[in-house]
Amino acid sequence: MSVVVDEPAVRDGGGTSRRRHGRTLTAVALVLVFAVFPLFMSPFANLQVTLILVYAVAILGLDILVGWTGQVSLGQSAFFGIGAYGVAAGAVHGWPVWAGLLLGTAVAGVVGCLVAIPAARLRGYALGMITLTLPVVAVPLAKRMEAVTGGAQGLNVTIVQAPAWTGLAADQWRYYVVGVGAAIVFALAAALRRGRFGRAFDAVRVNEALATAQGVHVTRYKVLAFTLSAVYGGVAGVLYVVAVQFISPETLILTLSISMLAGLAIGGLRSLLGCVLGAAFYVVVPNLTGSVSAGQSYLLYGVCLLVVMLLMPRGVAPALGHAVRRVANRRERAAASGE
Amino acid sequence: MNHGTQALVEVRDLTLRFGGVTALADVAFDVGDRQICGLVGPNGAGKSSLFNCVNGYYRPSGGSIRVGGVDVLSVPAHRMVRLGIARTFQHPTLQPDRTVLDNVLLGGHSTLSGTVLSAMLALPGERRRERALVTRARELLDSLGLAGVERTSAGDLPYGSQKRVEIARALLSGPRLLLLDEPASGLTHSEVGEVGELISRIRADHGLTVIVVEHHMGLISAVTDHVVALVSGRKVAEGTAQAVQSDPVVVSAYLGAA
Ligand SMILES: Nc1ncnc2c1ncn2[C@@H]1O[C@H](COP(=O)(O)OP(=O)(O)OP(=O)(O)O)[C@@H](O)[C@H]1O
Ligand SMILES: [Mg+2]
């Protein structure tokens, strides 16, 4: 009994400020490590981290839809493609990058909203099937619209080059640009989640009668989540072109959508850290399995996926959080009993 | 009828069907302003369905409901809370991973304004409104005896506390009419008494009209001004708690159900 009563007191008492302190220190350390990383690492390693951040943004968009609002989508690769082609085609026609960014994300958002209006009335499999058509249509469309998309060859671009005064190599500069871009959209999503919209999305997921009774228009919020999710997919596509300077129809295939969903599940829903970890899994594990056995790479990747999901069914980030909390609680209890 | 007070809620000929099931049949009653009305009846009598009609979640097949003179059946369900109608759920419906404070703040959704963009950018106006809401939410948590647990995950709370969180959430929207669906079910004997006191206090502090569904007759007798009894979707008795409890139709319905 006393354990049950003591628990909240421990959690809310003196430990909180110490824990907040620890969290600030961890954040500062992470930013520092992140900032100096590209200066010492190989161009390949830098590209890997850059790509992790790109996919983390796309997975975060998916999390808004799946994790926050309880919907599902197999269309994220199409929005990724819209953003990527927006900035790449713009660059080919001599537009500045910001104009391509605006165009790509705006089109992604509009398409997302248009798909969402009928889709928001569906759920589960039906919604999955509708969104499945997005990449299925997007890939041949990208191949056909040669004048804009360069057809099956795709588009090579040269954008976001390192200014001479920085003395940075291309991979290092792109790393920083994508890093700052990802940090900004992560911060925006975090702010959204903390406030009334985040609570409303949660309510829609937990119980529609509950959401409605609080004044949340359920359909409108589902459409909003879908739109935001598409915009994040578009932003990720733009960052992708910044990272690799190339886009082709092969990139938007359904497999990417599925991998993003898998990444979200691996990392853990409703966690910013989870989005990054899920993206890291998607980028790093195929490289590892490929180096173990080139022929069996996909099979091994699937096995890794299964093993992680069996060991941590709610994802890596929640499992980590749980472990950290347990250690911290034990330490605080030990400190309390030592007094 | 209602001690001469003006009616806030007027239910007339309310009928609700689900396929072949008639959940409510020609139900009519009034609830006076700032009164506490008890709604009793055996399982499946249609009590929760009636709540779902009053707050717009179910659309009745016939009849009318007026709250403060407004025909609520012409108002979309998500606008009900802005008309001042708030409810709790029979089974605590909380966001289990969120803190108690967050769960209560959800109740203030309709009182906040701002766009997605202003929320993402955490603009000063946005933050000010949020802070004001947090202050009000904390006051409510305090007054409901939940001050110590605002940072606890709602799912970790005992059942009785979860029911209180539901009440705090409903109150944060600033309602005129509060619908409480079995606030005392699953509680211990002493907790039931506390809930009774709580309901009376809420009515006094917030100037509310309350409709409360309960199976605990002691609680109904203690707090209500007026009781309506439903059996199989029909109103079978109405009056003081004492009169309704001794009504032969009500007694036999409860015996039959038990
Ligand atoms: N959404 C629904 N779909 C179909 N039938 C329903 C629905 N909601 C309620 N009913 C039916 O309406 C009748 C009344 O149910 P209701 O939940 O309103 O009863 P209640 O008085 O709240 O009972 P309890 O005391 O068990 O909560 C029941 O026969 C129930 O099966
Ligand atoms: Mg009920």
Short mmCIF file of C-alpha atoms in Angstrom, two decimals, chain B residues 15-254:
data_model
loop_
_atom_site.label_atom_id
_atom_site.label_comp_id
_atom_site.label_asym_id
_atom_site.label_seq_id
_atom_site.Cartn_x
_atom_site.Cartn_y
_atom_site.Cartn_z
CA THR B 15 -38.25 8.88 -29.39
CA LEU B 16 -35.04 7.10 -30.38
CA ARG B 17 -34.87 3.87 -32.32
CA PHE B 18 -31.95 1.64 -33.28
CA GLY B 19 -33.28 -0.60 -35.99
CA GLY B 20 -35.91 -2.63 -34.15
CA VAL B 21 -34.88 -1.48 -30.68
CA THR B 22 -36.77 1.46 -29.22
CA ALA B 23 -34.32 3.00 -26.79
CA LEU B 24 -36.60 5.94 -25.93
CA ALA B 25 -40.36 6.25 -26.46
CA ASP B 26 -42.23 9.55 -26.09
CA VAL B 27 -40.18 10.73 -23.15
CA ALA B 28 -41.12 14.16 -21.81
CA PHE B 29 -39.94 16.09 -18.77
CA ASP B 30 -38.57 19.47 -17.70
CA VAL B 31 -35.59 20.39 -15.59
CA GLY B 32 -35.73 23.72 -13.83
CA ASP B 33 -32.84 26.16 -13.95
CA ARG B 34 -30.20 25.31 -11.30
CA GLN B 35 -32.04 22.19 -10.28
CA ILE B 36 -30.54 18.73 -9.86
CA CYS B 37 -32.58 16.16 -11.72
CA GLY B 38 -32.05 12.46 -11.12
CA LEU B 39 -32.53 10.00 -13.95
CA VAL B 40 -33.05 6.44 -12.76
CA GLY B 41 -34.04 3.13 -14.25
CA PRO B 42 -32.75 -0.41 -14.68
CA ASN B 43 -30.00 -1.37 -17.14
CA GLY B 44 -30.93 -0.68 -20.72
CA ALA B 45 -33.69 1.75 -19.73
CA GLY B 46 -32.31 4.40 -22.09
CA LYS B 47 -30.62 6.76 -19.62
CA SER B 48 -27.31 7.06 -21.45
CA SER B 49 -29.15 7.25 -24.77
CA LEU B 50 -31.08 10.22 -23.44
CA PHE B 51 -27.80 11.96 -22.57
CA ASN B 52 -26.50 11.19 -26.03
CA CYS B 53 -29.58 12.87 -27.50
CA VAL B 54 -29.32 15.95 -25.27
CA ASN B 55 -25.70 16.51 -26.26
CA GLY B 56 -26.34 15.80 -29.90
CA TYR B 57 -24.36 12.60 -30.33
CA TYR B 58 -27.47 10.59 -31.20
CA ARG B 59 -30.15 12.03 -33.45
CA PRO B 60 -33.58 11.05 -32.14
CA SER B 61 -36.24 9.70 -34.46
CA GLY B 62 -38.81 12.14 -33.11
CA GLY B 63 -39.60 14.76 -30.50
CA SER B 64 -37.76 17.84 -29.36
CA ILE B 65 -35.21 18.96 -26.81
CA ARG B 66 -34.77 22.57 -25.80
CA VAL B 67 -32.01 23.84 -23.59
CA GLY B 68 -32.29 27.47 -22.56
CA GLY B 69 -34.91 27.90 -25.26
CA VAL B 70 -32.60 26.64 -28.03
CA ASP B 71 -33.74 23.69 -30.09
CA VAL B 72 -30.64 21.53 -29.66
CA LEU B 73 -31.65 19.07 -32.36
CA SER B 74 -30.88 21.73 -34.95
CA VAL B 75 -27.37 22.25 -33.58
CA PRO B 76 -24.45 20.07 -34.72
CA ALA B 77 -23.05 17.84 -31.98
CA HIS B 78 -19.69 19.59 -31.77
CA ARG B 79 -21.45 22.92 -31.03
CA MET B 80 -23.30 21.63 -27.96
CA VAL B 81 -20.47 22.45 -25.60
CA ARG B 82 -20.62 26.06 -26.79
CA LEU B 83 -24.31 26.08 -25.88
CA GLY B 84 -23.20 25.23 -22.37
CA ILE B 85 -23.87 21.49 -22.33
CA ALA B 86 -21.12 19.31 -20.84
CA ARG B 87 -21.12 15.67 -19.88
CA THR B 88 -19.19 12.89 -18.22
CA PHE B 89 -19.16 9.32 -19.47
CA GLN B 90 -20.46 6.22 -17.77
CA HIS B 91 -17.06 4.54 -18.16
CA PRO B 92 -14.20 6.99 -17.57
CA THR B 93 -13.09 8.07 -21.03
CA LEU B 94 -9.69 9.62 -20.50
CA GLN B 95 -6.51 9.83 -22.50
CA PRO B 96 -4.58 7.32 -20.39
CA ASP B 97 -1.05 8.34 -21.46
CA ARG B 98 -1.64 12.03 -20.87
CA THR B 99 -1.36 13.72 -17.50
CA VAL B 100 -4.41 14.49 -15.41
CA LEU B 101 -3.88 18.19 -16.15
CA ASP B 102 -3.82 17.58 -19.91
CA ASN B 103 -7.02 15.57 -19.66
CA VAL B 104 -8.75 18.39 -17.85
CA LEU B 105 -7.40 20.96 -20.32
CA LEU B 106 -9.13 19.11 -23.14
CA GLY B 107 -12.39 20.28 -21.55
CA GLY B 108 -11.37 23.86 -22.29
CA HIS B 109 -11.00 23.17 -26.01
CA SER B 110 -14.09 25.13 -26.97
CA THR B 111 -13.03 28.15 -24.91
CA LEU B 112 -9.72 28.55 -26.74
CA SER B 113 -9.18 30.14 -30.10
CA GLY B 114 -6.22 30.31 -32.43
CA THR B 115 -5.06 28.74 -35.67
CA VAL B 116 -2.78 25.78 -36.34
CA LEU B 117 -0.07 28.21 -37.33
CA SER B 118 -0.32 30.30 -34.18
CA ALA B 119 -0.22 27.09 -32.15
CA MET B 120 2.85 25.78 -34.00
CA LEU B 121 4.67 29.07 -33.57
CA ALA B 122 3.55 29.26 -29.91
CA LEU B 123 2.73 32.96 -30.40
CA PRO B 124 2.45 35.07 -27.24
CA GLY B 125 -1.37 35.30 -27.41
CA GLU B 126 -1.56 31.54 -27.71
CA ARG B 127 0.67 31.03 -24.70
CA ARG B 128 -1.27 33.56 -22.63
CA ARG B 129 -4.61 31.88 -23.34
CA GLU B 130 -3.12 28.49 -22.54
CA ARG B 131 -1.68 29.75 -19.25
CA ALA B 132 -5.02 31.23 -18.23
CA LEU B 133 -6.69 27.90 -18.98
CA VAL B 134 -4.08 26.00 -16.96
CA THR B 135 -4.74 28.31 -14.02
CA ARG B 136 -8.47 27.61 -14.19
CA ALA B 137 -7.86 23.88 -14.61
CA ARG B 138 -5.65 23.86 -11.49
CA GLU B 139 -8.35 25.63 -9.49
CA LEU B 140 -10.85 22.98 -10.55
CA LEU B 141 -8.45 20.15 -9.72
CA ASP B 142 -7.95 21.75 -6.31
CA SER B 143 -11.66 22.05 -5.64
CA LEU B 144 -12.20 18.43 -6.66
CA GLY B 145 -9.44 17.14 -4.40
CA LEU B 146 -7.10 16.25 -7.25
CA ALA B 147 -4.39 18.84 -6.62
CA GLY B 148 -1.64 16.32 -5.91
CA VAL B 149 -2.00 14.27 -9.05
CA GLU B 150 -1.99 16.79 -11.89
CA ARG B 151 1.21 15.32 -13.36
CA THR B 152 0.21 11.69 -12.96
CA SER B 153 -0.81 9.79 -16.09
CA ALA B 154 -4.60 9.63 -16.07
CA GLY B 155 -4.51 5.88 -16.72
CA ASP B 156 -2.61 5.32 -13.45
CA LEU B 157 -5.32 6.90 -11.28
CA PRO B 158 -7.77 4.83 -9.26
CA TYR B 159 -11.26 4.55 -10.71
CA GLY B 160 -12.86 7.06 -8.35
CA SER B 161 -10.28 9.72 -9.19
CA GLN B 162 -10.73 9.11 -12.91
CA LYS B 163 -14.42 9.92 -12.46
CA ARG B 164 -13.47 13.17 -10.76
CA VAL B 165 -11.11 14.05 -13.60
CA GLU B 166 -14.08 13.62 -15.94
CA ILE B 167 -16.07 16.07 -13.85
CA ALA B 168 -13.21 18.58 -13.81
CA ARG B 169 -12.89 18.29 -17.59
CA ALA B 170 -16.61 18.90 -18.05
CA LEU B 171 -16.54 21.93 -15.73
CA LEU B 172 -13.62 23.57 -17.55
CA SER B 173 -15.86 24.26 -20.53
CA GLY B 174 -17.96 26.54 -18.30
CA PRO B 175 -21.28 24.71 -18.75
CA ARG B 176 -24.81 25.72 -17.74
CA LEU B 177 -26.03 22.15 -17.94
CA LEU B 178 -23.97 19.24 -16.66
CA LEU B 179 -24.88 15.67 -17.54
CA LEU B 180 -23.36 13.15 -15.13
CA ASP B 181 -23.62 9.53 -16.25
CA GLU B 182 -23.28 7.28 -13.18
CA PRO B 183 -20.68 9.39 -11.33
CA ALA B 184 -20.74 6.98 -8.37
CA SER B 185 -20.71 3.60 -10.08
CA GLY B 186 -17.82 1.40 -9.02
CA LEU B 187 -16.99 3.58 -6.02
CA THR B 188 -16.66 2.54 -2.38
CA HIS B 189 -19.40 3.41 0.09
CA SER B 190 -17.63 6.46 1.51
CA GLU B 191 -16.67 7.69 -1.96
CA VAL B 192 -20.35 7.62 -2.98
CA GLY B 193 -21.14 10.01 -0.13
CA GLU B 194 -18.33 12.31 -1.23
CA VAL B 195 -19.65 12.37 -4.78
CA GLY B 196 -23.06 13.42 -3.46
CA GLU B 197 -21.54 16.34 -1.58
CA LEU B 198 -19.46 17.18 -4.62
CA ILE B 199 -22.51 17.40 -6.89
CA SER B 200 -24.33 19.73 -4.50
CA ARG B 201 -21.24 21.88 -4.11
CA ILE B 202 -20.66 22.09 -7.88
CA ARG B 203 -24.22 23.23 -8.42
CA ALA B 204 -23.83 25.93 -5.79
CA ASP B 205 -20.35 27.09 -6.89
CA HIS B 206 -20.96 27.11 -10.63
CA GLY B 207 -24.67 27.90 -10.73
CA LEU B 208 -25.33 24.78 -12.75
CA THR B 209 -28.26 22.69 -13.75
CA VAL B 210 -27.41 19.01 -13.36
CA ILE B 211 -28.97 15.83 -14.67
CA VAL B 212 -27.49 12.83 -12.94
CA VAL B 213 -27.94 9.19 -13.87
CA GLU B 214 -27.37 6.92 -10.89
CA HIS B 215 -28.25 3.52 -9.51
CA HIS B 216 -27.31 4.52 -5.94
CA MET B 217 -30.70 5.53 -4.55
CA GLY B 218 -29.08 7.01 -1.45
CA LEU B 219 -27.18 9.47 -3.57
CA ILE B 220 -30.26 10.27 -5.65
CA SER B 221 -32.30 10.96 -2.51
CA ALA B 222 -29.55 13.10 -1.04
CA VAL B 223 -28.91 15.45 -3.92
CA THR B 224 -31.82 15.64 -6.34
CA ASP B 225 -34.69 18.11 -6.44
CA HIS B 226 -36.63 15.98 -8.83
CA VAL B 227 -36.38 12.47 -10.29
CA VAL B 228 -37.46 10.93 -13.59
CA ALA B 229 -37.69 7.14 -13.85
CA LEU B 230 -37.31 5.35 -17.17
CA VAL B 231 -38.13 1.73 -17.84
CA SER B 232 -37.55 0.26 -21.32
CA GLY B 233 -37.34 3.71 -22.83
CA ARG B 234 -40.58 5.01 -21.28
CA LYS B 235 -41.02 7.47 -18.46
CA VAL B 236 -42.88 5.53 -15.77
CA ALA B 237 -42.67 7.91 -12.83
CA GLU B 238 -41.62 11.42 -11.94
CA GLY B 239 -41.48 13.46 -8.75
CA THR B 240 -39.47 13.59 -5.57
CA ALA B 241 -36.86 10.89 -4.99
CA GLN B 242 -39.00 9.43 -2.23
CA ALA B 243 -42.13 9.26 -4.35
CA VAL B 244 -40.33 7.70 -7.30
CA GLN B 245 -38.58 5.10 -5.15
CA SER B 246 -41.84 3.88 -3.71
CA ASP B 247 -43.64 3.92 -7.04
CA PRO B 248 -44.87 0.36 -7.66
CA VAL B 249 -43.90 0.34 -11.37
CA VAL B 250 -40.35 1.47 -10.54
CA VAL B 251 -40.04 -1.06 -7.74
CA SER B 252 -41.19 -3.95 -9.87
CA ALA B 253 -38.94 -2.87 -12.76
CA TYR B 254 -35.91 -2.89 -10.46
#
